[in-house]
Every structure is written in C-alpha cells, then in structure tokens.
XYZ file of C-alpha atoms in Angstrom:
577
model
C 46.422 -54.809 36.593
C 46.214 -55.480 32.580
C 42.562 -54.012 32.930
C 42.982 -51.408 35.546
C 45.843 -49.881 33.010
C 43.601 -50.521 29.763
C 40.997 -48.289 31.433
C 43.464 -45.692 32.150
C 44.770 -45.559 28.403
C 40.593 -45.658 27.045
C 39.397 -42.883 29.903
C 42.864 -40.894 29.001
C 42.379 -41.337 25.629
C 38.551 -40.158 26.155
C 39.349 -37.084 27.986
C 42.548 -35.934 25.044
C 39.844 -36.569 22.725
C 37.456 -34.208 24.617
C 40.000 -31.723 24.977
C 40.763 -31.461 21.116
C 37.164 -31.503 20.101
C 36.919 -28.503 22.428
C 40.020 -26.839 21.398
C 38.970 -27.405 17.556
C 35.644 -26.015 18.595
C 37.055 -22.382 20.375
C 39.457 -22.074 17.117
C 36.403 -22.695 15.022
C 34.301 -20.063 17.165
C 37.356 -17.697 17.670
C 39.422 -17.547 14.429
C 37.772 -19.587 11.532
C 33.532 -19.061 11.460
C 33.907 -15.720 13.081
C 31.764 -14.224 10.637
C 29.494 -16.786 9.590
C 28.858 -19.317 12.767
C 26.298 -22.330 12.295
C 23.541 -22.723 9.559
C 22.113 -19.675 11.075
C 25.545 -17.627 9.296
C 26.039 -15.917 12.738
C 28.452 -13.151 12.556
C 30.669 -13.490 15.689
C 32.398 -9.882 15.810
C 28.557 -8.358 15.328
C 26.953 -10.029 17.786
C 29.687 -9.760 20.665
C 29.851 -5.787 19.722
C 26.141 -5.693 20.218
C 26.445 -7.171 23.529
C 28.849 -4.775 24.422
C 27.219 -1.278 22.834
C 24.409 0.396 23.827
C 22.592 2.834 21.176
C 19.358 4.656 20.721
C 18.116 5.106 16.892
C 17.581 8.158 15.788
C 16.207 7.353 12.839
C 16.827 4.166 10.731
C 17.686 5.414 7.457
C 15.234 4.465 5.366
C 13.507 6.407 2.526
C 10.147 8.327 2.987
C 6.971 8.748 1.574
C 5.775 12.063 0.978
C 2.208 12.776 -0.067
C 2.189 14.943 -3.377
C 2.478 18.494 -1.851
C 5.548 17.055 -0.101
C 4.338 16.399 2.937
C 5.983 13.037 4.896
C 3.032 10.223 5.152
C 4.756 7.259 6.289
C 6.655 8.709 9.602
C 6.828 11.835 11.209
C 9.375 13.988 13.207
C 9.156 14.378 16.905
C 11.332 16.338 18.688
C 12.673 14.146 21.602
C 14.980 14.309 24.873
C 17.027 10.797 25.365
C 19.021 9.925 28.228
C 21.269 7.076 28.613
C 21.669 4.520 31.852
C 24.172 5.399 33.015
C 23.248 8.633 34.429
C 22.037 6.562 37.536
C 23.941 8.530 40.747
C 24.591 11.524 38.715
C 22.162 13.407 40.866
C 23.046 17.145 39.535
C 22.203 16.046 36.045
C 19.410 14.619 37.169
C 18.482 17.730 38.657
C 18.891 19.894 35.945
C 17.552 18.211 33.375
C 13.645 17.526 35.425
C 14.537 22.155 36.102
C 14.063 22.235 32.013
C 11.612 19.467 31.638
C 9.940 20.774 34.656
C 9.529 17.066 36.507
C 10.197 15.798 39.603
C 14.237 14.311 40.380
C 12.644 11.912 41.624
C 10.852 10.640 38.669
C 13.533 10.967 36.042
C 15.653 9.267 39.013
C 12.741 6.091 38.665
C 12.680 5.981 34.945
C 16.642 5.728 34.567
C 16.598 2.997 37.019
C 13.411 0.910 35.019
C 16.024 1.116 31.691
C 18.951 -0.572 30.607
C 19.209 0.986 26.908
C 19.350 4.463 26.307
C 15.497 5.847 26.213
C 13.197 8.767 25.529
C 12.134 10.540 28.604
C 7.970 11.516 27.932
C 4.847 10.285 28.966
C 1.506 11.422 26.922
C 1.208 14.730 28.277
C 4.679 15.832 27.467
C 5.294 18.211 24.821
C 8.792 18.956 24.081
C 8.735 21.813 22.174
C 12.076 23.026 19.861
C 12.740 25.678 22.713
C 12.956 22.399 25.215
C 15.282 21.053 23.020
C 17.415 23.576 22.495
C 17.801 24.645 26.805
C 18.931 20.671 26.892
C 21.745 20.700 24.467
C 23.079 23.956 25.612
C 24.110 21.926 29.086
C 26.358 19.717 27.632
C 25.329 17.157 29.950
C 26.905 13.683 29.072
C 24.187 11.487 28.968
C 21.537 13.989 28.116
C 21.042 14.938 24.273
C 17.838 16.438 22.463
C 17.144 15.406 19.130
C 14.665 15.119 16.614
C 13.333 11.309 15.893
C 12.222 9.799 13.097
C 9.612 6.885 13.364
C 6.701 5.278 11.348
C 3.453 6.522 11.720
C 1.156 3.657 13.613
C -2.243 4.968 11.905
C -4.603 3.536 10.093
C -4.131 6.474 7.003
C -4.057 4.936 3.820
C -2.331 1.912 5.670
C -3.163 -0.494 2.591
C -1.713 2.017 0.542
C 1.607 2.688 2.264
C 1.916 -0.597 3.406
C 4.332 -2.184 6.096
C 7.826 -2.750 6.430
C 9.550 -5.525 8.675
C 12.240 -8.119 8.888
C 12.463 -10.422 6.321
C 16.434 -12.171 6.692
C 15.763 -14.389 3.474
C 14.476 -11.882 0.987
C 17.384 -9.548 1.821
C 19.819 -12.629 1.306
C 18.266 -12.838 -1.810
C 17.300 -9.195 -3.616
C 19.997 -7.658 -1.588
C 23.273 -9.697 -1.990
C 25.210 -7.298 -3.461
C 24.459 -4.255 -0.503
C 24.725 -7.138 2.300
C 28.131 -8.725 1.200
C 29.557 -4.996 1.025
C 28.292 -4.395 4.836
C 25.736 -1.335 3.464
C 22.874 -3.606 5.052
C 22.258 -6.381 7.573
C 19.979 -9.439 7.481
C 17.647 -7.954 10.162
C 17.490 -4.673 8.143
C 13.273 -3.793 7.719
C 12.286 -4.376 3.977
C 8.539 -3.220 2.601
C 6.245 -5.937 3.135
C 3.206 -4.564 1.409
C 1.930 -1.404 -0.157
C 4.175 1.261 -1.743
C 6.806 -0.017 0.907
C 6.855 -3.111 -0.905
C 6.581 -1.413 -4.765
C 9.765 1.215 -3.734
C 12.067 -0.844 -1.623
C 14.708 -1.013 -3.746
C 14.868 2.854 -3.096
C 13.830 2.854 0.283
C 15.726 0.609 1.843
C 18.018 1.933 4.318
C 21.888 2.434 3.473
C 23.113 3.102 7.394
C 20.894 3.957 10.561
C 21.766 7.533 12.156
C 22.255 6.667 16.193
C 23.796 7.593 19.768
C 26.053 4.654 21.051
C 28.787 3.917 23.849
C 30.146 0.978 24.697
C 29.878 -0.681 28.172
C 31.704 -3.814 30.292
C 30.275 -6.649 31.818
C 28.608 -4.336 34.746
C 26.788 -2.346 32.264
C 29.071 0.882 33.133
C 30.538 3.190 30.476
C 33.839 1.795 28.867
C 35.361 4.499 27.545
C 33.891 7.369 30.245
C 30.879 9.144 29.644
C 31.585 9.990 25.799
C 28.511 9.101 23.289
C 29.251 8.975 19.640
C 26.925 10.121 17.044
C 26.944 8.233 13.840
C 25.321 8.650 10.763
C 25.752 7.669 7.082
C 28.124 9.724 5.001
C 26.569 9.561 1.824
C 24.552 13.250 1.831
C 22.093 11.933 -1.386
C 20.310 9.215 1.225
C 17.953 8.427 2.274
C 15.818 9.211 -0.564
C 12.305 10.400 -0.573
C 8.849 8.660 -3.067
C 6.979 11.304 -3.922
C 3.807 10.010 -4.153
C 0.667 10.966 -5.564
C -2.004 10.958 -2.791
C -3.063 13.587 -1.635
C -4.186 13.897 2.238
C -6.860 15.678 2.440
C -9.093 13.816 0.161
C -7.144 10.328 1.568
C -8.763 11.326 4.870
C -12.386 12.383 3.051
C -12.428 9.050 1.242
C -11.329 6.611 4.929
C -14.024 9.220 6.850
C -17.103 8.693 4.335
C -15.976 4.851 4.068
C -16.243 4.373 7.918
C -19.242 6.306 8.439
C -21.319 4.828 5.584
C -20.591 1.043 7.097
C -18.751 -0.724 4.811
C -16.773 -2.768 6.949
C -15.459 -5.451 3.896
C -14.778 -2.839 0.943
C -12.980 0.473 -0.032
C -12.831 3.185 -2.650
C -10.638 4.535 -5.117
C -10.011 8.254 -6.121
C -8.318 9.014 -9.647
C -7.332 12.852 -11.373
C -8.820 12.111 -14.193
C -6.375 14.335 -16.324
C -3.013 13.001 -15.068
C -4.444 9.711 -14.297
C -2.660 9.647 -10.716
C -4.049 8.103 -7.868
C -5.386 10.831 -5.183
C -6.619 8.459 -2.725
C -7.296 4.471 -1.609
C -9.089 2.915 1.185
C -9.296 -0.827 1.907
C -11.518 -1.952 4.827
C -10.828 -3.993 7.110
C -6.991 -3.270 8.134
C -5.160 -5.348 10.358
C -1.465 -4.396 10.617
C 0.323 -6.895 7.819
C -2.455 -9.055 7.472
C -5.282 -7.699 5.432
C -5.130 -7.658 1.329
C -5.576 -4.233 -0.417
C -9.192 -4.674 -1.560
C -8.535 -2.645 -3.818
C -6.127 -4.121 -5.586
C -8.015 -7.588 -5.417
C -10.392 -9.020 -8.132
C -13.851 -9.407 -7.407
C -17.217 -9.722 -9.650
C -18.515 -6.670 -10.775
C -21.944 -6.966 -11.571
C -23.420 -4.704 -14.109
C -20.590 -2.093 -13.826
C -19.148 -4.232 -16.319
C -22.048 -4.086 -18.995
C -19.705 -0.654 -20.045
C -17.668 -3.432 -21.784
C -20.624 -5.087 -23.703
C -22.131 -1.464 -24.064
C -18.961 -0.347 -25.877
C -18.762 -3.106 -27.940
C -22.481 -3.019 -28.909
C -21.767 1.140 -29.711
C -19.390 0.616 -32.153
C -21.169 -1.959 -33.545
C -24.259 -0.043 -34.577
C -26.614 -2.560 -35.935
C -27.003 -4.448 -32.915
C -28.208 -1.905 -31.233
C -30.077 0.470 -33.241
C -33.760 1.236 -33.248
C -34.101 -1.731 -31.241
C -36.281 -2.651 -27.927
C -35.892 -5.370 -25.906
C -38.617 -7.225 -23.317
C -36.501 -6.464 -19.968
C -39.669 -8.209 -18.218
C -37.630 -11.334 -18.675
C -34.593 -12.329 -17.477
C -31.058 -13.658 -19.085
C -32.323 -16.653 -18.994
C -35.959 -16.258 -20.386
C -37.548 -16.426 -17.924
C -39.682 -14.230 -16.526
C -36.838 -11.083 -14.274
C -37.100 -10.810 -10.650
C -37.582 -7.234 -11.736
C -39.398 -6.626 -14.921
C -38.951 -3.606 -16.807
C -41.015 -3.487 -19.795
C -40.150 -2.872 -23.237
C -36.822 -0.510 -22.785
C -34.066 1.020 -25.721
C -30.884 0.456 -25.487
C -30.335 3.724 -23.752
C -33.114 3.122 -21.185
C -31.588 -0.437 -20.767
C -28.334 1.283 -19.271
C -29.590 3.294 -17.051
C -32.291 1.361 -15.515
C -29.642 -1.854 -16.320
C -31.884 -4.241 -17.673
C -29.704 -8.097 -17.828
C -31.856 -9.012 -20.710
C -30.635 -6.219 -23.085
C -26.909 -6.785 -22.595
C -27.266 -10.907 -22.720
C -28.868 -10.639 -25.907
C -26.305 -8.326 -27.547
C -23.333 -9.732 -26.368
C -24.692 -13.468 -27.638
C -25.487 -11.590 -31.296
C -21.930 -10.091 -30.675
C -19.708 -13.429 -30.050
C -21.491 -14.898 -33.048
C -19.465 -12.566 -35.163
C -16.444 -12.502 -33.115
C -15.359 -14.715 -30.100
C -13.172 -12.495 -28.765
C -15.670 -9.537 -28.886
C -15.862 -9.005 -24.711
C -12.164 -10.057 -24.479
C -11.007 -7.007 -26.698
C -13.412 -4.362 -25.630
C -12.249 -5.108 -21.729
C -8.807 -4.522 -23.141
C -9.537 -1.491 -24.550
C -11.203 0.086 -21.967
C -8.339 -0.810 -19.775
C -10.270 -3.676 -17.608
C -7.662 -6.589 -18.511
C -3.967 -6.394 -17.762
C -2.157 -4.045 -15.213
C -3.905 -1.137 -14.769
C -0.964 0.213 -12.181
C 2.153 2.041 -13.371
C 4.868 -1.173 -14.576
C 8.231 -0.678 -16.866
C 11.430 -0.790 -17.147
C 13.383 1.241 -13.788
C 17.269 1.214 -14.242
C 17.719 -2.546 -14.290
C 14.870 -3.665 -12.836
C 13.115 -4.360 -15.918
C 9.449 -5.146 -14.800
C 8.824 -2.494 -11.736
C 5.315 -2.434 -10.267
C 4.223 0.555 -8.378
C 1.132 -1.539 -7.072
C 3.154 -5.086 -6.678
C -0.322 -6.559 -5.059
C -2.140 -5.796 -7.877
C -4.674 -9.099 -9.378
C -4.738 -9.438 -13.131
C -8.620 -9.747 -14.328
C -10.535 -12.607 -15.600
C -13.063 -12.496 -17.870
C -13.843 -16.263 -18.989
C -12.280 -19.287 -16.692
C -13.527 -21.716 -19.399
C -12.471 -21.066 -23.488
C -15.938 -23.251 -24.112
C -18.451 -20.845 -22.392
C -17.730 -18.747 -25.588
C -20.061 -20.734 -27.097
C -22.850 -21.227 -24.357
C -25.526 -18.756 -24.667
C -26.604 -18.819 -20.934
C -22.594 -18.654 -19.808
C -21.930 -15.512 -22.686
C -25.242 -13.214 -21.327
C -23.895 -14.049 -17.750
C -20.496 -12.938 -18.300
C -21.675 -9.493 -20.116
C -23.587 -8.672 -17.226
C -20.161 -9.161 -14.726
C -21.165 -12.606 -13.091
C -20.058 -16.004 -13.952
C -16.368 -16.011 -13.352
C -15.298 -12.408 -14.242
C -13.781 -11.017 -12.194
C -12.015 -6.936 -11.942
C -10.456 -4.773 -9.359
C -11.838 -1.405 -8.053
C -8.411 0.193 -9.249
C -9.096 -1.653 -13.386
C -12.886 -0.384 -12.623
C -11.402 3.464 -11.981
C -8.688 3.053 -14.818
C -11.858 2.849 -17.146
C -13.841 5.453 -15.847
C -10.887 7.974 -15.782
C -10.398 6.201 -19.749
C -13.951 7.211 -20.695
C -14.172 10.592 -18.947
C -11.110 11.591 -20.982
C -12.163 10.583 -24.161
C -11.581 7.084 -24.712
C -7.576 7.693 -24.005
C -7.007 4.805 -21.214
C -3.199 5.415 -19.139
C -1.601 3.338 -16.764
C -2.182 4.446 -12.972
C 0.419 6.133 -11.180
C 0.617 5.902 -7.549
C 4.473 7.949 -7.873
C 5.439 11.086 -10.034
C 9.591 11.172 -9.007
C 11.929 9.730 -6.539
C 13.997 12.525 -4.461
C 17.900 12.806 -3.377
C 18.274 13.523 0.081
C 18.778 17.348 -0.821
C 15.746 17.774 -3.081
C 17.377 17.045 -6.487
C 15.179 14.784 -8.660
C 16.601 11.222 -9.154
C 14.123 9.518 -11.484
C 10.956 10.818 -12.843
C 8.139 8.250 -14.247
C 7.021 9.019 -17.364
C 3.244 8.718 -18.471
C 2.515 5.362 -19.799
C -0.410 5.373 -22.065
C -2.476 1.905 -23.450
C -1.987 1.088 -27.119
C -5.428 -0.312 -27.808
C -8.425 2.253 -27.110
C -11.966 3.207 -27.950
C -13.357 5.592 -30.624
C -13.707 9.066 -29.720
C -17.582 8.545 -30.302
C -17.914 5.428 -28.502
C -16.470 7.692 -25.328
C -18.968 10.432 -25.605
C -21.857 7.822 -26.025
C -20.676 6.199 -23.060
C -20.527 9.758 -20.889
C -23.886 9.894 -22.213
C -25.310 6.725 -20.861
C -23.194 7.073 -17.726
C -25.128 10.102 -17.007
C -28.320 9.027 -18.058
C -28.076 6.328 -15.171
C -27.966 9.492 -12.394
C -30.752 11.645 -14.722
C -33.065 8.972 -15.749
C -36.012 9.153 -12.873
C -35.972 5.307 -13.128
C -31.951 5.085 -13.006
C -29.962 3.004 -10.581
C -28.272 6.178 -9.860
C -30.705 8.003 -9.066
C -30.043 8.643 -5.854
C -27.158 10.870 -6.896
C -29.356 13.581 -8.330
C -28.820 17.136 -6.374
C -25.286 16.757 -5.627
C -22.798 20.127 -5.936
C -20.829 18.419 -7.990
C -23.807 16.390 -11.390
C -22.205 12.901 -11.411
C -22.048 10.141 -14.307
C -21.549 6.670 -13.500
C -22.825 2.757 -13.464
C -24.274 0.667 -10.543
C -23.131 -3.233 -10.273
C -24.463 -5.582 -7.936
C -22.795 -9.301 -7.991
C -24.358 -11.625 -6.326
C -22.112 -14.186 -4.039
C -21.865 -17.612 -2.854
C -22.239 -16.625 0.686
C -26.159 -16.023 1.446
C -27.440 -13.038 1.571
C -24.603 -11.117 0.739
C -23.011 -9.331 -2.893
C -20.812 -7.160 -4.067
C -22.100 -3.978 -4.349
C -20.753 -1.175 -6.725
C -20.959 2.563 -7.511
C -18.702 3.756 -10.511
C -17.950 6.985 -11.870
C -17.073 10.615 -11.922
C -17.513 14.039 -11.455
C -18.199 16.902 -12.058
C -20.216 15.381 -15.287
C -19.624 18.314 -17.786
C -15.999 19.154 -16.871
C -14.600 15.894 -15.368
C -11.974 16.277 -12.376
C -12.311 13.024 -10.314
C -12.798 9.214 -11.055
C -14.285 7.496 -8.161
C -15.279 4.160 -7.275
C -17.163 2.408 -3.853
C -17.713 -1.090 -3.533
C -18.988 -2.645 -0.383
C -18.198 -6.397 -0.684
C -20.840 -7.599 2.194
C -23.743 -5.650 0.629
C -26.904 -7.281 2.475
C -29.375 -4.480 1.290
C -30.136 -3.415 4.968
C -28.368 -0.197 4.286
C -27.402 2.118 1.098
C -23.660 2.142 2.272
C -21.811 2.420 -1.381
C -24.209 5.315 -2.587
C -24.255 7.058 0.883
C -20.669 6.796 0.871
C -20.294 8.163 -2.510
C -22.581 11.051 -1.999
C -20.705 11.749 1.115
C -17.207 11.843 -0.615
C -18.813 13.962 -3.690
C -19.942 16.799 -1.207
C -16.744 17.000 0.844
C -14.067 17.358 -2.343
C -16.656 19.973 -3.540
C -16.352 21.894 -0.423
C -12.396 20.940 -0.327
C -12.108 22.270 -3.777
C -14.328 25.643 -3.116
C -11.347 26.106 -0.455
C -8.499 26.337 -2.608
C-alpha cells in the first residue's frame, strides 16, 4: 500500500508540475514575451495579425532611382486590376468585371479559386490601359479595385549599377535601431544590398508600405464584411527620390556595344568630362546579387598606367629630353618580344615601348622613392575616386560603397629593385586600379589636369519635388601642371594618329579620339586584361570612356570594337538632340 500511495503522490506531483510548466509557458506566450518570443525576438501580436489579414502591396514604400532627366530606373508603374478571394460565389461581379476586361467568367471564376491572397488578374497579353482602370473603379465592386503598382524592374539595365535590395534582419537591427524600436520599419523590411541601393539606403529605405487589406477568420472568409482598407503612410515628403546621374540612353549604348563586341568578363565606364558625373556603367557577367561591379574592382592595368610614369617623367624634363631609347629590348634587357627600334619619348607612348618607361621610372625613384606613388595620386589613380563626405551625420558616405582602393607597390622593398620598379611603371607586378580610378584620370587630363571626385548622384528629392540635399562638387587637392595636361592630350592622341600607334585602329571615327592601350598579362594561361582608355571628341572633350575585357585571349578585338562601337552611337545620339 506504502508504495502504491508513494506512486500516487510522485505521478501527482509529476502531472501539477506539468500543469504549471504549461501554465507558466501560455502566460509567458500570452502576456509577458508577447512582443519579443524566443531568441528569434518573435513579435506575438504581429505575427497572429498576419495570420489573420490578408493584403496586396501596392507599392512598398521605398525611395526611387531616377535617371538624370528624371526618369524612374529602378521600378516602374503598371497600371493593374486586383481582386481579392473572397469574391469566390459572387458570380455578378464576376461577370462584370471579365464584361470590362473582356475575359471569360469562367476564367476569372478559375483564377480566384487557384488564390488565397488578394492577386493581380493578367496574363502576358493583357494590357490594362488607364481607361480599363478607370471603367473598374467606377463599379464599386467590393473586392475589385484598379490601381497603379509599383515594383522593381527585373532587367539586366545597369543592374551593377543600381544594385539589389533584399532582406537582411541583422543589418536593420543594427543601422536601423532607432526607426525599428519606433515601429517606422520591421526586421524583414528590404535594405540595398549592392549598387546605389546599397550607397542611398539610408534615404531609400522605406518608412510604411501603401496596401489593400481585410481581415479574415479561421475559414478564410471576410471578418468584418466585404470592406477593404487602403493604407498608406501619412508623411506626404516620402518616399524620397536619388536623382542620379546616368543617363539611359547612352546606359543602353554602352550594355549593347559591350554584349555585341564579346566581352563576357569586363565592362565600361562613361564620364561628362565637364561635371565629372557618371553617364553610364556596365559590368559583365551579372547574376542577380552575386556578381561584383567590375568596375568598381581593381585589376592590373597594363600600359594604361605608363600615363603615371609619363607624367612624372614630363615634369621632370631632363629625363626625358632629346633622348632615344633601344625599344628592341625589353624591361629586362633582353632582347622584346616586339622590338621597336630606336624610338623618342613621344614615339615610345604611342607605339608603348616597356623599355622607355622602365628606364625612366628607375632614373626617377633614384631621386625620389615616392615618385610613382605621388604622380598616381595626382592624377587621381590612388584613393576613392567615387563621390565620399560628410551627409548629415553620416560622416563618411560613399556613393560607390563597393568601390576597391588601388595598389601600386605590395612590397616597400621593390622600391629599390630595378627589375620590380620598370615592372610596376608599365602596370604589372602588383598594381593594381579600377576602370572607374582609370576614367577619373582621363576625365582629370582632358580637363586640364583638374582631377574631381566621381559623382554617381546630383540631389536627393522630397516626395513632392522639393530638393532635400544637393552634393556639392568635390575636387582633389593634389594635381598636375597645366602643361603636363596638354602634353599628356598630346601623347594620348598621338597613340590614335601615329600610323604605328596601339590605337590605331580608332582612326576615322565621327567623333577623333585620344587615349592609351594596356594589356596585363595574367596568371591564368592565355588570358589578360585588356584595356582601351580615353576620350572624345579630341579637340573639344565631352566624354571619358573606358573598355576593359578581363579574358582578353587575342582571338578577337573586343575592347577596341567595343569602343569604336560606343564612339559612333553617342555621336549619332548627340547629332539627335
């Protein structure tokens, strides 16, 4: 009996214990982590309103980017009719709304019954035009509403550029503390991943979605009757609008003449050359999220970068002057996989003789170690060349966050190795530049010597067109002479002119081009980076472009195809104006 009744007491005592652990957890669930539920911080109240509301988006409230006439470049308007699920059985709606959309009952009837959340009603050959919409809304039909939507654009246009947005629960937790603990955003809220998404989040991000919602029971079946609510933010200054400098029409030249020339690892770059602003940007290849802006990446740039050691050697006249040099042999003295003969310093440019530049930039870093370091500087090669500053109270804002710093020695000591200094002034060893640094300096040079920061943004917009922050020019401290600029337009032409040039191929073109070739070579066989920079036109400089195909194999002429190809088309854009 003594054990029958001490099992009793245990099991009783078991199943009180169960019951309080349960109780403790429904008070925990119901009344005390209501708001913040598990590690996950599960918010209760949300989640069981979600389960009980259903709600279309009509547009999600976050900023835009507009193209620099204005024009929206990262989503697009489409008008749109939307019907909710529970029209099921209401067969006179039904009916009139496939009278104005000119369907069959019967397949509006089918669609409704495939959906449980409120949907748009198209297939690819509908066009709902604004006269559509308007026929809808005059009904009145519960259920039925025509609206215009809002969503991103899912194209491969200046995708690198623009960039991506998605959910990101930790970063908001962390840049956005203050807007998520006063209920402005949620965790799952989409932040900019990449691109000029990423650079103008802060802006962009969205305050409030604008949506249709009712709320339903356990059967799925209107709550409170047939009544949808409409809710949008209050706040009539937001979302806010980038303003962006790139302009669409040559965007689309620049991603045509890339695609069609072949470069399939590679991009371009399109600068104004007075206002410095970036026109246009393509990075190849794209994958949605997963590819790096080329562009905006550091590679080696071959002989493009003997500008540097030609600037330096320019202001320092008695390197150069009067002088030939035996371009039969190579950097290394030995005899060049492409002799030249006895060539000027001029000559040596254009035709881009290794030999030439090794030998002045050794004479130079005898004088002065830092001679290639400070001359790269100058001409705008090392440090950001992208828009940065202070913003309100964001004190270091980057309009091209992706952007690689460049690198023009990886060892201090190979400042005083002879072989290591002529590689370097030719752009091999372990320099390394992006395409946007390369364009910085040719947009530098064509202006004079003045080198700017790039701007990818002129102003940030209110909702109602009102201007909320403008950003300001921001111009480089340390710069090249005057003279040193116009004797670098001159060699820069000289390399298109010069019937032994590497840009010779260039000759004829509407528009008379200056510029450099560069041709890295790689670790992987077979393969370099291959380079085209420069501008046009040559006498009254508009335009600072750069190609660079990063898989060069030499089977094809893809960088100066594609550059002739982009020179031709803004001509004929610009005789259109």
């Amino acid at each position: 009996m003594k054990i029958i009744h001490k099992r009793i007491v245990i099991s009783g005592s078991l199943f009180l214990l169960g019951l309080f652990l349960l109780a403790g957890r429904l008070i925990q669930i119901q009344l005390v982590s209501t708001e913040s539920f598990s590690k996950h911080k599960v918010n209760l109240i949300d989640e069981s309103v979600r389960q009980r509301t259903h709600s279309f988006t009509i547009n999600e409230g976050r900023g835009l980017l507009l193209d620099r006439n204005g024009e929206m470049i990262s989503a697009e308007l489409k008008p749109a009719v939307i019907l909710f699920p529970f029209l099921q059985g209401e067969a006179k709606v039904i009916d009139k709304v496939a009278d104005v959309l000119g369907k069959s009952p019967s397949v509006i009837r089918r669609a409704i019954e495939g959906h449980e959340e409120p949907f748009v009603i198209a297939d690819e050959k509908d066009d709902i035009t604004t006269e559509t919409m308007e026929r809808i809304n005059k009904l009145k039909l519960p259920g039925v509403y025509a609206h215009y939507i809002a969503r991103n654009k899912h194209s491969e246009f200046a995708s690198s550029l623009l960039g991506v947005t998605g959910q990101a629960p930790e970063v908001i937790k962390k840049n956005y503390k203050d807007k998520l603990d006063k209920g402005m955003i949620s965790v799952n809220t989409k932040i900019g991943k990449t691109g000029f998404q990423q650079a103008f989040d802060p802006f962009l991000i969205s305050e409030g979605e604008t949506k249709l919602i009712y709320h339903v029971d356990r059967s799925g079946s209107p709550l409170f009757g047939l009544n949808v609510k409409y809710l949008a933010p209050s706040n009539p200054f937001y979302p806010v609008s980038v303003k962006t400098t790139v302009d669409s029409k040559l965007q689309a030249i620049l991603e045509r003449a890339v695609d069609v020339s072949g470069i399939k690892n590679g991009g371009a770059v399109l600068l104004d050359v007075s206002s410095n602003e970036l026109l246009g940007m393509v990075s190849r290849p794209y994958k949605t999220g997963l590819s790096k802006n080329q562009m905006l990446t550091r590679h080696a740039p071959g002989s493009v970068f003997k500008i540097v050691t030609a600037a330096a050697a320019i202001e320092h006249k008695d390197l150069q002057k009067e002088r030939t040099f035996d371009c039969d042999l190579g950097i290394d003295g030995k005899k060049a996989k492409h002799p030249l003969g006895n060539l000027d310093f001029n000559s040596s440019f254009s035709q881009s003789c290794n030999r030439t530049f090794g030998l002045l930039a050794n004479d130079m870093m005898k004088k002065d170690h830092s001679m290639l370091d400070d001359y790269a500087k100058k001409l705008g090669l090392t440090g950001r060349s992208g828009w940065n500053g202070q913003v309100y109270h964001y004190q270091d804002f980057k309009q091209f966050p992706e952007e690689e710093h460049a690198t023009i020695w990886a060892d201090r000591y190979d400042k005083n190795q002879p072989l290591a200094i002529s590689q370097t002034a030719i752009g091999q060893k372990d320099v390394q530049v992006t395409p946007l640094s390369i364009a910085n300096m040719i947009a530098g040079i064509a202006r004079g010597g003045k080198v700017e920061e790039v701007k990818g943004a002129t102003k940030i917009l209110y909702k109602n067109g009102n201007t909320l922050l403008t950003f300001q020019d921001h111009k480089k401290k340390a710069e090249i002479q005057p003279y040193t600029a116009q004797k670098l337009q001159m060699l820069l032409r000289g390399v298109v002119t010069d019937p032994k040039g590497t840009g010779r191929a260039l000759q004829g073109l509407p528009y008379a081009v200056a510029g450099k070739s560069g041709t890295a070579e790689k670790g992987k066989a077979n393969t370099s980076n291959k380079w085209f920079a420069g501008y046009f036109p040559a006498d009254h400089p508009k335009y600072a472009l750069v190609v660079i195909d990063l898989d060069y194999t030499g089977a094809r002429t893809t960088v100066i195809s594609a550059y002739a190809d982009i020179v031709k088309k803004i001509y004929n854009n610009d005789k259109e104006k």
